[in-house]
Coordinates of C-alpha atoms in Angstrom, one line a residue:
M6 CA 71.0 73.3 23.3
K7 CA 67.7 75.0 24.0
K8 CA 64.8 72.6 24.5
K9 CA 62.2 72.9 21.7
E10 CA 59.0 74.4 23.0
V11 CA 55.8 72.5 22.4
P12 CA 53.0 74.6 21.0
I13 CA 50.0 74.7 23.4
E14 CA 47.6 73.0 20.9
I15 CA 50.1 70.1 20.4
K16 CA 50.7 69.9 24.2
N17 CA 46.9 69.6 24.8
I18 CA 46.8 66.6 22.4
L19 CA 49.8 64.9 24.2
E20 CA 48.2 65.5 27.6
S21 CA 44.7 64.2 26.5
K22 CA 43.4 61.1 28.2
Q23 CA 42.1 60.0 24.8
F24 CA 45.5 60.4 23.1
W25 CA 45.8 56.6 22.4
D26 CA 42.3 56.3 21.0
K27 CA 42.7 59.4 18.9
I28 CA 45.5 57.7 17.1
V29 CA 44.5 54.1 16.9
I30 CA 40.7 54.5 16.4
D31 CA 40.2 58.0 14.9
E32 CA 43.3 58.6 12.8
L33 CA 44.3 55.0 11.8
G34 CA 40.6 54.4 11.1
K35 CA 40.7 56.9 8.3
R36 CA 42.8 54.4 6.2
I37 CA 42.2 51.0 7.9
V38 CA 38.7 49.7 8.6
G39 CA 38.4 47.3 11.6
E40 CA 41.5 45.5 12.7
I41 CA 41.6 47.4 16.0
E42 CA 43.7 44.8 17.7
S43 CA 46.2 44.6 14.8
K44 CA 46.5 48.4 14.6
E45 CA 47.2 48.6 18.3
I46 CA 49.9 45.9 18.2
I47 CA 51.7 47.5 15.2
F48 CA 51.5 51.0 16.7
M49 CA 52.7 49.9 20.1
C50 CA 55.6 48.0 18.7
A51 CA 56.6 51.0 16.5
M52 CA 56.5 53.1 19.6
G53 CA 58.9 50.6 21.2
C54 CA 61.7 52.5 19.5
L55 CA 61.1 55.2 22.3
V56 CA 62.1 52.8 25.1
R57 CA 65.8 53.0 26.0
N58 CA 65.8 50.1 28.4
S59 CA 64.0 47.4 26.5
S60 CA 65.1 43.9 25.4
Y61 CA 66.5 43.7 21.8
T62 CA 63.6 41.5 20.5
S63 CA 60.5 42.7 22.3
F64 CA 59.0 44.8 19.5
N65 CA 60.0 42.9 16.4
L66 CA 56.8 42.0 14.5
L67 CA 56.0 39.6 11.6
M68 CA 52.6 40.1 10.0
H69 CA 51.7 36.6 8.7
S70 CA 48.4 36.3 6.7
E71 CA 47.2 35.0 3.4
S72 CA 47.9 36.9 0.1
S73 CA 45.5 39.9 -0.4
A74 CA 44.6 40.0 3.3
G75 CA 46.0 43.5 3.5
K76 CA 49.0 42.9 5.7
D77 CA 51.3 45.2 3.8
Y78 CA 48.6 47.9 3.5
T79 CA 47.8 47.8 7.2
T80 CA 51.5 47.8 8.4
K81 CA 52.5 50.5 6.0
N82 CA 49.6 52.8 6.9
V83 CA 50.2 52.4 10.6
L84 CA 53.9 53.2 10.2
K85 CA 53.0 56.3 8.1
I86 CA 51.6 58.1 11.2
I87 CA 54.8 57.9 13.1
P88 CA 57.8 60.2 12.5
S89 CA 59.3 59.2 9.2
T90 CA 62.8 60.5 9.9
F91 CA 64.0 57.4 11.7
T92 CA 61.9 54.9 9.7
F93 CA 63.7 52.9 6.9
S94 CA 62.2 50.5 4.4
R95 CA 63.3 48.3 1.5
T96 CA 61.0 46.2 -0.6
R97 CA 63.9 43.9 -1.5
I98 CA 67.1 43.4 0.3
S99 CA 69.8 40.6 0.6
P100 CA 71.2 39.2 3.9
T101 CA 74.6 40.5 2.9
V102 CA 73.3 44.1 2.7
L103 CA 71.9 43.9 6.2
N104 CA 75.5 43.5 7.4
Y105 CA 76.7 46.7 5.7
W106 CA 73.6 49.0 5.5
K107 CA 73.8 52.1 7.8
P108 CA 71.0 54.5 6.7
F109 CA 70.8 56.0 10.2
K110 CA 74.0 57.9 9.5
K111 CA 72.1 60.1 7.1
V112 CA 69.9 61.4 9.9
G113 CA 72.8 62.0 12.3
L114 CA 72.6 58.8 14.4
E115 CA 75.5 56.6 15.4
G116 CA 73.5 53.3 15.4
W117 CA 70.1 51.7 14.8
D118 CA 68.7 52.5 18.3
G119 CA 65.5 54.5 18.0
C120 CA 64.9 53.4 14.4
V121 CA 62.2 51.3 12.7
L122 CA 63.1 49.0 9.8
Y123 CA 60.3 47.8 7.6
L124 CA 60.9 44.9 5.2
P125 CA 57.6 44.0 3.4
D126 CA 57.1 40.5 1.8
I127 CA 60.3 39.1 3.3
S128 CA 61.7 35.9 1.8
D129 CA 62.8 32.8 3.6
P130 CA 66.5 33.3 2.9
V131 CA 66.4 36.8 4.4
L132 CA 64.1 36.1 7.4
N133 CA 66.0 33.0 8.5
S134 CA 69.5 34.3 7.7
D135 CA 72.3 34.8 10.2
A136 CA 72.3 38.5 9.2
M137 CA 68.7 38.8 10.5
K138 CA 69.6 37.1 13.7
L139 CA 72.4 39.7 14.2
M140 CA 70.0 42.5 13.4
C141 CA 67.9 41.3 16.4
S142 CA 70.9 41.6 18.7
D143 CA 72.7 44.6 20.1
G144 CA 76.3 45.6 19.5
S145 CA 77.0 42.7 17.1
H146 CA 80.4 42.2 15.5
I147 CA 81.0 40.0 12.5
T148 CA 84.1 39.1 10.5
I149 CA 83.9 38.6 6.8
T150 CA 86.4 37.8 4.1
E151 CA 87.0 40.6 1.6
K152 CA 89.6 40.5 -1.2
G153 CA 91.3 37.6 0.6
E154 CA 91.6 39.4 4.0
A155 CA 89.5 39.3 7.2
R156 CA 87.4 42.4 7.8
D157 CA 85.6 43.2 11.1
I158 CA 82.2 44.9 10.8
E159 CA 80.3 46.4 13.8
I160 CA 76.5 46.6 13.8
K161 CA 75.7 49.4 16.3
G162 CA 72.3 49.3 18.1
K163 CA 69.2 47.6 17.0
P164 CA 66.1 48.8 15.1
V165 CA 62.5 47.7 15.7
I166 CA 61.9 45.3 12.8
F167 CA 58.6 44.9 10.9
S168 CA 58.0 42.5 8.1
T169 CA 55.1 40.8 6.3
T170 CA 54.8 37.4 4.6
A171 CA 52.2 35.0 3.3
T172 CA 54.4 32.0 2.7
T173 CA 57.6 32.4 4.6
T174 CA 58.0 30.3 7.7
P175 CA 60.4 31.5 10.4
N176 CA 62.7 29.0 12.0
E177 CA 62.7 28.5 15.8
E178 CA 65.5 31.0 16.4
I179 CA 63.7 33.7 14.4
L180 CA 60.3 32.8 16.0
N181 CA 61.8 33.5 19.4
R182 CA 62.8 37.0 18.2
F183 CA 59.5 38.1 16.7
S184 CA 55.9 38.4 17.7
I185 CA 53.5 37.0 15.1
V186 CA 50.2 38.7 14.2
H187 CA 47.5 37.6 11.8
L188 CA 44.9 39.9 10.2
D189 CA 41.2 39.3 10.2
E190 CA 40.5 37.1 7.1
S191 CA 36.8 36.7 7.7
E192 CA 34.1 37.5 5.1
E193 CA 32.7 40.1 7.6
Q194 CA 36.0 42.0 7.5
T195 CA 36.0 41.9 3.6
R196 CA 32.5 43.4 3.7
R197 CA 33.7 46.2 6.0
I198 CA 36.6 47.0 3.7
M199 CA 34.3 47.1 0.6
L200 CA 31.8 49.3 2.5
M201 CA 34.5 51.8 3.5
Q202 CA 35.9 51.9 -0.1
S203 CA 32.4 52.6 -1.5
Q204 CA 31.7 55.4 1.0
R205 CA 34.9 57.1 0.0
M206 CA 33.8 57.0 -3.6
V207 CA 30.3 58.3 -2.8
E208 CA 31.2 61.0 -0.2
G209 CA 34.8 61.8 -1.2
L210 CA 36.0 61.1 2.4
S211 CA 39.5 62.2 3.2
C212 CA 42.0 59.5 4.3
E213 CA 44.8 62.0 5.3
Y214 CA 46.0 61.9 8.8
D215 CA 45.6 65.0 11.0
N216 CA 48.9 66.9 10.8
K217 CA 48.5 67.9 14.5
I218 CA 48.6 64.3 15.6
E219 CA 51.7 63.6 13.5
Q220 CA 53.3 66.7 15.0
A221 CA 52.4 65.5 18.5
L222 CA 54.2 62.2 17.9
C223 CA 57.3 64.0 16.7
H224 CA 57.5 65.6 20.2
L225 CA 57.8 62.2 21.9
K226 CA 61.4 61.5 23.2
R227 CA 63.2 58.3 24.1
W228 CA 63.1 57.4 27.8
K229 CA 64.0 54.7 30.2
V230 CA 61.0 53.4 32.2
K231 CA 60.5 52.1 35.7
I232 CA 57.5 49.9 36.6
P233 CA 56.9 50.3 40.4
F234 CA 54.3 47.4 40.4
A235 CA 56.5 44.9 38.6
N236 CA 56.8 42.6 41.7
K237 CA 53.0 42.1 41.6
I238 CA 53.1 41.0 38.0
V239 CA 55.5 38.2 38.9
K240 CA 52.7 36.6 41.0
V241 CA 50.2 36.4 38.2
F242 CA 52.4 35.6 35.2
P243 CA 52.7 31.9 34.2
S244 CA 56.0 30.2 34.7
K245 CA 55.6 26.5 33.7
R246 CA 56.9 26.8 30.2
I247 CA 60.5 28.0 29.6
T248 CA 59.2 30.3 26.9
E249 CA 57.5 32.4 29.5
R250 CA 60.9 33.8 30.4
R251 CA 60.9 35.6 27.1
N252 CA 57.2 36.5 27.3
F253 CA 57.7 38.0 30.8
E254 CA 60.4 40.4 29.7
R255 CA 58.4 41.2 26.5
F256 CA 55.3 42.1 28.6
F257 CA 57.3 44.5 30.7
D258 CA 58.6 46.2 27.6
F259 CA 55.1 46.6 26.3
I260 CA 54.2 48.5 29.4
K261 CA 57.3 50.7 28.9
A262 CA 56.3 51.5 25.3
I263 CA 52.8 52.6 26.3
T264 CA 54.3 54.7 29.1
C265 CA 56.5 56.4 26.6
V266 CA 53.5 57.2 24.4
H267 CA 51.9 58.9 27.4
Q268 CA 55.1 60.6 28.6
Y269 CA 53.4 64.0 28.8
Q270 CA 51.0 62.4 31.4
R271 CA 53.6 60.5 33.5
E272 CA 55.8 61.5 36.4
S273 CA 59.6 61.2 35.9
E274 CA 62.6 60.6 38.1
G275 CA 65.8 61.7 36.5
E276 CA 66.1 59.8 33.2
Y277 CA 63.2 57.5 34.0
L278 CA 59.5 57.7 33.4
I279 CA 57.3 56.1 36.0
A280 CA 54.7 53.6 34.6
E281 CA 51.1 53.7 35.9
I282 CA 48.5 51.0 36.2
E283 CA 46.7 52.4 33.0
D284 CA 49.8 51.4 31.1
Y285 CA 49.6 47.9 32.5
N286 CA 46.0 47.6 31.4
K287 CA 46.7 48.6 27.8
A288 CA 49.8 46.4 27.6
R289 CA 47.7 43.5 29.1
D290 CA 45.1 43.9 26.3
I291 CA 47.7 44.0 23.5
F292 CA 49.8 41.2 25.0
M293 CA 46.8 38.9 25.4
N294 CA 45.7 39.6 21.8
I295 CA 49.2 38.6 20.5
Q296 CA 49.1 35.5 22.7
S297 CA 45.5 34.5 21.9
G298 CA 45.6 30.9 20.7
V299 CA 47.7 28.9 18.3
S300 CA 47.6 31.8 15.8
S301 CA 50.9 32.9 17.4
I302 CA 52.5 30.1 15.4
P303 CA 52.7 31.1 11.8
L304 CA 51.5 28.4 9.4
N305 CA 51.1 28.7 5.6
S306 CA 48.1 27.2 3.8
R307 CA 49.9 23.9 3.0
Q308 CA 51.0 23.5 6.6
K309 CA 47.4 24.2 7.8
D310 CA 46.1 21.4 5.6
I311 CA 48.6 19.0 7.2
V312 CA 47.6 20.1 10.7
N313 CA 43.9 19.7 9.9
V314 CA 44.6 16.0 8.9
L315 CA 46.1 15.3 12.3
K316 CA 44.2 17.6 14.7
D317 CA 41.5 15.1 15.6
E318 CA 43.7 12.0 15.5
D319 CA 45.4 10.3 18.5
E320 CA 47.5 7.8 16.5
T321 CA 50.6 8.6 14.4
F322 CA 50.7 8.6 10.6
S323 CA 53.4 8.2 8.0
L324 CA 54.1 10.8 5.4
A325 CA 52.3 8.7 2.7
E326 CA 49.2 8.3 5.0
I327 CA 49.0 12.0 5.7
H328 CA 49.4 12.7 1.9
K329 CA 46.3 10.5 1.1
K330 CA 44.1 12.4 3.6
L331 CA 44.9 15.9 2.3
K332 CA 41.9 17.8 1.0
K333 CA 44.1 19.8 -1.4
Y334 CA 46.8 18.1 -3.4
Q335 CA 50.5 18.7 -2.5
A336 CA 53.4 17.0 -4.3
L337 CA 54.8 14.5 -1.9
Q338 CA 58.3 16.0 -2.1
N339 CA 57.0 19.5 -1.3
M340 CA 55.0 18.1 1.5
R341 CA 58.1 16.6 3.1
V342 CA 59.6 20.1 3.3
Q343 CA 56.4 21.4 5.1
V344 CA 56.4 18.5 7.5
E345 CA 60.0 19.1 8.5
S346 CA 59.2 22.8 9.0
L347 CA 56.3 21.9 11.3
C348 CA 58.6 19.6 13.3
N349 CA 61.1 22.5 13.7
L350 CA 58.3 24.7 14.9
R351 CA 57.3 21.9 17.4
V352 CA 53.9 21.6 15.9
L353 CA 54.5 18.0 15.0
E354 CA 56.4 15.2 16.8
K355 CA 58.4 12.5 15.0
H356 CA 58.1 8.9 16.0
H357 CA 60.3 6.0 14.7
G358 CA 58.6 2.7 14.0
V359 CA 58.1 0.0 11.5
D360 CA 55.6 -0.7 8.7
S361 CA 53.7 -3.9 7.9
L362 CA 56.9 -5.3 6.3
N363 CA 59.0 -4.5 9.3
R364 CA 60.8 -1.7 7.6
E365 CA 61.9 1.4 9.5
I366 CA 59.5 4.3 9.1
I367 CA 58.9 7.8 10.5
K368 CA 55.4 8.7 11.7
Y369 CA 54.0 12.0 12.9
N370 CA 51.3 13.4 15.2
L371 CA 50.5 16.8 16.7
S372 CA 52.7 17.8 19.6
E373 CA 51.1 17.9 23.1
D374 CA 52.3 21.5 23.5
Y375 CA 50.4 22.5 20.3
K376 CA 47.2 20.6 21.2
S377 CA 47.1 21.8 24.8
F378 CA 48.1 25.4 24.1
K379 CA 46.0 27.9 26.0
P380 CA 46.5 31.7 25.9
I381 CA 47.8 33.7 28.9
V382 CA 45.1 35.5 30.8
L383 CA 46.2 38.3 33.2
P384 CA 44.1 40.2 35.8
V385 CA 43.0 43.7 35.2
G386 CA 44.8 46.6 36.9
E387 CA 42.4 46.9 39.8
D388 CA 42.9 43.3 40.8
L389 CA 46.7 43.6 40.3
E390 CA 46.8 46.5 42.7
N391 CA 45.1 44.4 45.4
I392 CA 47.9 41.8 45.3
D393 CA 50.4 42.0 48.2
S394 CA 53.8 42.2 46.5
N395 CA 55.5 41.1 49.7
N396 CA 53.9 37.6 49.9
S397 CA 55.9 34.7 48.5
N398 CA 54.9 33.3 45.2
N399 CA 54.8 29.5 45.1
N400 CA 52.2 29.0 42.5
N401 CA 50.6 30.9 39.6
S402 CA 47.6 33.0 40.4
S403 CA 44.2 31.5 39.7
N404 CA 43.7 34.5 37.3
V405 CA 46.2 32.8 34.9
V406 CA 45.2 30.2 32.4
M407 CA 48.0 27.9 31.6

């Protein structure tokens, strides 16, 4: 099959050093004011579908913000700039349908690889279902009962999964399979949105994306990626927590995704693109934004109220004691569900004790991991290049904050 020739105008866009900023700042800025970090994260994860040698869970993204914060609007409008052929979305879906649904066949694909699946406003039963866990794995086989007989179903490949929610709380297994992103909920951001909307009304500003940018993205192909400086990253990446095993692989995949976006500016060896230090720098910024603070643990408003009661306390409290200190009322039975969820997320710790009448009672406090959490800080590319990759690595670099 003859390779499709790239028009010179489109090729110039793909080879431009400002290609990333043209998309994230210029184009996405036509529809989404501010939110630079969120737009970069969503766009990079969407481009993860171009990486052929990535982990199954590296690019899954859950936008978790309050109602009316714009999470659906932001996610949807970032995804609109990428080629729509391999992007599939459902506003409502059941866990069972996830087992059977194969929309990729309509576009001539054999599996989910290279596709994006967008599920806005996802519910608890769907997000935390076994079917969703299977969608986050590759080459899954399930056996179901149909008309009294066992039937095997194969789920080929794996899409990059995006979803949004204001109230759903992922369980620990799902939390391990998704990156969590919060939007800017500040008054300043609200003012920026209002100003942008008013300017559109006054000046009739266009919010349509440049067709040439969309064409350029259509010319990007799926690649495997090599990272020649990967051994140096080992020396500066934290390793004290077991969760860093997952984060380490995820960070490598971020580098690969950014390399694929800049594939017209990168050298190749056979089926592999070769990552450059510029790809590390951009991946570093995005990764640190995702990892910046406790916002990486998604809490709904009721859970935040519970955490606020305990955040400055060293002693443990019973459910009834926490209930009395809440600023906003929650029914005790509903609060019990929220506390159990916080324990599953390892935000709270359980302690067994006795009350004043010597009856057994459970008390709670914030976990040490939650209270002492500090974001990962990685060195810039120039400093990384100065590291001798042949030296042994006994400790984490001083550039890393644990």
